[in-house]
Structure formats: C-alpha cells, structure tokens
C-alpha cells in the first residue's frame, strides 16, 4: 500500500511540473502575440503621424509608450524562456522519478501479477465460448 501511495504522489508531482511547464509556454506565446499586436499599432500610429524616427520631437507619444510596453513584453518573454528550460528539466526529473517508482512497484508485485491477469482473461474467454 505504501508503494501505491508513493506512485500516486510521484504522478501528482510530475503532473504539477507539467502544468507549470505548460503555463510558462502559454505565457510566452501570449507575450509574443501582444508584442506583435503592439508592433502593428506602432506602425499604424507612425503612418498616421508620418514620423518614423523615435528621436524626432514630434514622434507620437502613444507609439513611444507602445514601444516601451512591447520591449518590456519581449524582455519578460526572454526571462520566461529561461524559466521554461528550468521547468522542462524539473518535469523531466519528476517523470524519471515516477518511472523508477513504478518500476519498483512492478518488481515488488513480481511476475505472478501478469500471469494472474492472463489466467483471468483466459478464464473469461473460455467461459464466454462455453455459452
């Protein structure tokens, strides 16, 4: 019974690591999407104003603020990519631990468990044929 509990715990931990990994991936894709949208808005604002030089005194304030926001999003996405690598490593380690515990459980149950399953399936098959 203790081993079953350990297996459930390791499965839960591996699933938590996977969820964290997926959450970071989702955040990165959201940040990239928002940065692309800001790029389009900046371009539209520059075309509307007719000024593309950010150093020009009449450069649109909205375009300047959107560019700052876009740069912050890209910087955050880059930081998240580093966290993603760490999360991937933690997830892989959790999966390896789970495999070890599951293998230990299989060894502990011994070769009788699969034989018993085969015998019960064969018995049911014979019973259904007799009908």
XYZ file of N, CA and C in Angstrom:
393
model
N 0.828 -1.202 0.000
C 0.000 0.000 0.000
C 0.869 1.262 0.000
N 1.990 1.234 0.727
C 2.863 2.396 0.754
C 3.389 2.726 -0.635
N 3.707 1.694 -1.395
C 4.243 1.911 -2.729
C 3.207 2.551 -3.646
N 1.957 2.133 -3.532
C 0.894 2.747 -4.329
C 0.751 4.231 -4.005
N 0.881 4.546 -2.725
C 0.820 5.948 -2.311
C 1.993 6.728 -2.900
N 3.175 6.138 -2.878
C 4.350 6.801 -3.447
C 4.173 7.014 -4.951
N 3.606 6.037 -5.625
C 3.374 6.173 -7.068
C 2.383 7.293 -7.345
N 1.302 7.343 -6.576
C 0.319 8.430 -6.754
C 0.960 9.787 -6.492
N 1.787 9.865 -5.463
C 2.466 11.119 -5.138
C 3.383 11.547 -6.281
N 4.154 10.617 -6.806
C 5.074 10.941 -7.901
C 4.304 11.340 -9.157
N 3.171 10.687 -9.415
C 2.338 11.074 -10.566
C 1.826 12.500 -10.388
N 1.370 12.795 -9.179
C 0.866 14.141 -8.895
C 1.976 15.175 -9.090
N 3.162 14.881 -8.563
C 4.284 15.818 -8.695
C 4.669 16.022 -10.160
N 4.700 14.938 -10.916
C 5.037 15.052 -12.338
C 3.974 15.874 -13.071
N 2.717 15.659 -12.733
C 1.636 16.418 -13.373
C 1.719 17.902 -13.017
N 2.070 18.200 -11.786
C 2.242 19.603 -11.373
C 3.372 20.255 -12.160
N 4.470 19.544 -12.347
C 5.605 20.080 -13.120
C 5.190 20.301 -14.575
N 4.388 19.379 -15.110
C 3.915 19.534 -16.484
C 3.012 20.761 -16.616
N 2.110 20.929 -15.641
C 1.209 22.089 -15.673
C 1.990 23.396 -15.607
N 3.009 23.426 -14.760
C 3.837 24.627 -14.633
C 4.547 24.907 -15.958
N 5.070 23.872 -16.591
C 5.744 24.000 -17.875
C 4.785 24.562 -18.932
N 3.596 24.001 -19.003
C 2.599 24.446 -19.981
C 2.173 25.887 -19.698
N 2.046 26.226 -18.434
C 1.660 27.593 -18.069
C 2.713 28.591 -18.551
N 3.982 28.266 -18.376
C 5.041 29.163 -18.836
C 5.020 29.268 -20.354
N 4.837 28.137 -21.043
C 4.738 28.168 -22.512
C 3.603 29.077 -22.969
N 2.476 28.980 -22.300
C 1.309 29.798 -22.646
C 1.596 31.275 -22.434
N 2.248 31.588 -21.338
C 2.578 32.989 -21.070
C 3.527 33.538 -22.131
N 4.504 32.744 -22.536
C 5.445 33.189 -23.569
C 4.699 33.464 -24.873
N 3.818 32.558 -25.261
C 3.079 32.767 -26.515
C 2.158 33.980 -26.417
N 1.554 34.199 -25.246
C 0.709 35.381 -25.060
C 1.526 36.666 -25.162
N 2.692 36.677 -24.539
C 3.555 37.861 -24.594
C 4.008 38.127 -26.021
N 4.361 37.080 -26.762
C 4.779 37.249 -28.148
C 3.633 37.803 -28.996
N 2.434 37.286 -28.771
C 1.264 37.764 -29.512
C 0.997 39.237 -29.210
N 1.056 39.606 -27.927
C 0.814 41.006 -27.554
C 1.892 41.921 -28.138
N 3.141 41.457 -28.184
C 4.228 42.263 -28.759
C 3.999 42.478 -30.251
N 3.528 41.436 -30.952
C 3.224 41.591 -32.387
C 2.085 42.591 -32.601
N 1.071 42.526 -31.749
C -0.038 43.478 -31.855
C 0.455 44.906 -31.624
N 1.316 45.084 -30.651
C 1.874 46.412 -30.393
C 2.716 46.893 -31.569
N 3.452 45.981 -32.213
C 4.216 46.357 -33.412
C 3.286 46.927 -34.482
N 2.140 46.252 -34.686
C 1.177 46.739 -35.684
C 0.610 48.110 -35.282
N 0.307 48.274 -34.005
C -0.229 49.556 -33.546
C 0.797 50.673 -33.687
N 2.048 50.372 -33.381
C 3.111 51.372 -33.517
C 3.248 51.779 -34.979
N 3.256 50.780 -35.854
C 3.375 51.071 -37.285
C 2.202 51.929 -37.772
N 1.004 51.603 -37.334
C -0.171 52.385 -37.748
C -0.081 53.815 -37.226
N 0.369 53.971 -35.994
C 0.496 55.315 -35.415
C 1.571 56.124 -36.138
N 2.678 55.461 -36.497
C 3.738 56.160 -37.237
C 3.255 56.575 -38.625
N 2.480 55.730 -39.272
C 1.948 56.083 -40.599
C 0.958 57.229 -40.488
N 0.143 57.194 -39.438
C -0.831 58.264 -39.247
C -0.125 59.601 -39.030
N 0.959 59.583 -38.233
C 1.677 60.824 -37.937
C 2.670 61.191 -39.037
N 3.090 60.197 -39.809
C 4.061 60.462 -40.868
C 5.482 60.586 -40.331
N 5.713 60.140 -39.113
C 7.046 60.227 -38.498
C 7.433 58.838 -37.986
N 8.567 58.343 -38.467
C 9.017 57.017 -38.042
C 10.253 57.066 -37.158
N 10.856 58.222 -37.011
C 12.055 58.371 -36.190
C 11.639 58.599 -34.737
N 11.953 57.644 -33.873
C 11.558 57.743 -32.459
C 12.260 58.891 -31.747
N 13.360 59.411 -32.309
C 14.087 60.517 -31.686
C 13.540 61.895 -32.103
N 12.653 61.889 -33.080
C 12.066 63.141 -33.560
C 11.190 63.742 -32.458
N 11.215 65.082 -32.342
C 10.467 65.737 -31.257
C 8.959 65.558 -31.373
N 8.455 65.329 -32.586
C 7.017 65.194 -32.793
C 6.583 63.732 -32.919
N 7.462 62.813 -32.557
C 7.106 61.388 -32.625
C 5.907 61.144 -31.715
N 4.930 60.374 -32.167
C 3.701 60.182 -31.384
C 3.973 59.571 -30.002
N 3.359 60.172 -29.017
C 3.529 59.712 -27.630
C 3.007 58.291 -27.463
N 1.870 57.999 -28.106
C 1.317 56.650 -27.996
C 2.289 55.618 -28.567
N 2.909 55.919 -29.700
C 3.858 54.992 -30.321
C 5.056 54.769 -29.405
N 5.522 55.832 -28.765
C 6.653 55.716 -27.843
C 6.266 54.829 -26.642
N 5.085 55.046 -26.083
C 4.631 54.249 -24.939
C 4.403 52.790 -25.346
N 3.845 52.582 -26.529
C 3.609 51.220 -27.008
C 4.934 50.494 -27.256
N 5.935 51.218 -27.754
C 7.250 50.612 -27.990
C 7.896 50.200 -26.664
N 7.728 51.029 -25.647
C 8.261 50.680 -24.321
C 7.564 49.439 -23.789
N 6.260 49.396 -23.931
C 5.489 48.232 -23.480
C 5.913 46.979 -24.245
N 6.057 47.102 -25.558
C 6.485 45.978 -26.392
C 7.863 45.460 -25.970
N 8.784 46.376 -25.722
C 10.122 45.972 -25.294
C 10.080 45.257 -23.944
N 9.234 45.743 -23.047
C 9.090 45.085 -21.742
C 8.513 43.672 -21.902
N 7.542 43.526 -22.795
C 6.965 42.205 -23.048
C 8.012 41.250 -23.611
N 8.809 41.721 -24.538
C 9.847 40.862 -25.125
C 10.898 40.480 -24.082
N 11.247 41.421 -23.229
C 12.211 41.123 -22.167
C 11.638 40.078 -21.201
N 10.364 40.238 -20.854
C 9.705 39.267 -19.972
C 9.633 37.892 -20.623
N 9.348 37.850 -21.923
C 9.289 36.572 -22.641
C 10.659 35.896 -22.642
N 11.721 36.681 -22.800
C 13.069 36.110 -22.764
C 13.390 35.516 -21.395
N 12.976 36.210 -20.339
C 13.186 35.685 -18.980
C 12.371 34.409 -18.764
N 11.167 34.396 -19.296
C 10.330 33.202 -19.170
C 10.910 32.021 -19.943
N 11.593 32.290 -21.040
C 12.218 31.201 -21.803
C 13.295 30.519 -20.966
N 14.005 31.285 -20.148
C 14.986 30.684 -19.240
C 14.263 29.830 -18.191
N 13.169 30.356 -17.660
C 12.386 29.595 -16.693
C 11.792 28.342 -17.332
N 11.459 28.440 -18.606
C 10.905 27.298 -19.323
C 11.917 26.156 -19.383
N 13.167 26.492 -19.636
C 14.214 25.469 -19.659
C 14.338 24.795 -18.298
N 14.285 25.596 -17.235
C 14.360 25.036 -15.879
C 13.143 24.161 -15.583
N 11.970 24.631 -15.995
C 10.741 23.869 -15.764
C 10.771 22.555 -16.540
N 11.317 22.566 -17.743
C 11.442 21.346 -18.544
C 12.345 20.345 -17.819
N 13.458 20.828 -17.278
C 14.382 19.945 -16.559
C 13.718 19.356 -15.313
N 12.964 20.176 -14.584
C 12.270 19.685 -13.393
C 11.197 18.668 -13.759
N 10.498 18.916 -14.839
C 9.461 17.988 -15.293
C 10.088 16.656 -15.708
N 11.179 16.742 -16.480
C 11.859 15.515 -16.900
C 12.347 14.716 -15.692
N 12.887 15.410 -14.688
C 13.363 14.727 -13.479
C 12.199 14.063 -12.742
N 11.065 14.754 -12.668
C 9.896 14.189 -11.981
C 9.378 12.951 -12.718
N 9.401 12.983 -14.038
C 8.956 11.832 -14.817
C 9.903 10.653 -14.606
N 11.201 10.927 -14.553
C 12.176 9.856 -14.311
C 11.965 9.228 -12.932
N 11.712 10.069 -11.929
C 11.443 9.542 -10.586
C 10.187 8.678 -10.591
N 9.170 9.126 -11.296
C 7.932 8.359 -11.395
C 8.194 7.000 -12.040
N 8.971 6.991 -13.112
C 9.282 5.729 -13.787
C 10.011 4.776 -12.846
N 10.931 5.311 -12.049
C 11.676 4.467 -11.110
C 10.742 3.849 -10.076
N 9.852 4.663 -9.527
C 8.928 4.168 -8.503
C 7.964 3.154 -9.118
N 7.485 3.415 -10.336
C 6.594 2.465 -10.995
C 7.313 1.143 -11.283
N 8.576 1.227 -11.691
C 9.353 0.012 -11.952
C 9.554 -0.769 -10.656
N 9.790 -0.055 -9.575
C 9.932 -0.712 -8.276
C 8.631 -1.406 -7.897
N 7.526 -0.767 -8.181
C 6.219 -1.365 -7.904
C 5.995 -2.623 -8.720
N 6.392 -2.592 -9.986
C 6.247 -3.773 -10.841
C 7.105 -4.919 -10.322
N 8.332 -4.603 -9.889
C 9.211 -5.649 -9.354
C 8.659 -6.223 -8.066
N 8.091 -5.346 -7.243
C 7.561 -5.797 -5.954
C 6.359 -6.714 -6.151
N 5.543 -6.410 -7.140
C 4.378 -7.255 -7.405
C 4.812 -8.618 -7.939
N 5.956 -8.627 -8.601
C 6.524 -9.876 -9.078
C 5.899 -10.349 -10.366
N 6.416 -11.469 -10.878
C 5.914 -11.986 -12.160
C 4.545 -12.634 -12.039
N 4.080 -12.875 -10.808
C 2.781 -13.514 -10.640
C 1.641 -12.622 -11.096
N 1.771 -11.329 -10.911
C 0.680 -10.411 -11.247
C 0.293 -10.506 -12.723
N 1.236 -10.415 -13.655
C 0.831 -10.528 -15.059
C 0.259 -11.894 -15.398
N 0.799 -12.959 -14.774
C 0.295 -14.306 -15.035
C -1.143 -14.424 -14.557
N -1.436 -13.851 -13.385
C -2.796 -13.893 -12.855
C -3.762 -13.173 -13.780
N -3.330 -12.062 -14.320
C -4.185 -11.308 -15.242
C -4.458 -12.137 -16.490
N -3.429 -12.769 -17.034
C -3.596 -13.589 -18.227
C -4.537 -14.746 -17.935
N -4.381 -15.391 -16.761
C -5.247 -16.508 -16.400
C -6.698 -16.064 -16.274
N -6.923 -14.904 -15.667
C -8.309 -14.447 -15.500
C -8.934 -14.096 -16.842
N -8.165 -13.489 -17.736
C -8.679 -13.147 -19.065
C -8.966 -14.422 -19.849
N -8.041 -15.400 -19.754
C -8.247 -16.668 -20.458
C -9.467 -17.386 -19.891
N -9.657 -17.342 -18.591
C -10.820 -17.985 -17.968
C -12.108 -17.361 -18.448
N -12.146 -16.053 -18.558
C -13.350 -15.367 -19.041
C -13.611 -15.709 -20.510
N -12.531 -15.825 -21.283
C -12.701 -16.167 -22.690
C -13.279 -17.568 -22.835
N -12.769 -18.519 -22.028
C -13.295 -19.883 -22.077
C -14.751 -19.921 -21.651
N -15.094 -19.141 -20.633
C -16.477 -19.107 -20.156
C -17.405 -18.557 -21.229
N -16.958 -17.529 -21.949
C -17.820 -16.949 -22.988
C -17.960 -17.923 -24.155
N -16.922 -18.748 -24.444
C -17.011 -19.737 -25.521
C -17.964 -20.864 -25.157
N -18.026 -21.207 -23.878
C -18.881 -22.312 -23.436
C -20.345 -21.942 -23.554
N -20.663 -20.689 -23.552
C -22.059 -20.254 -23.608
C -22.579 -20.454 -24.939
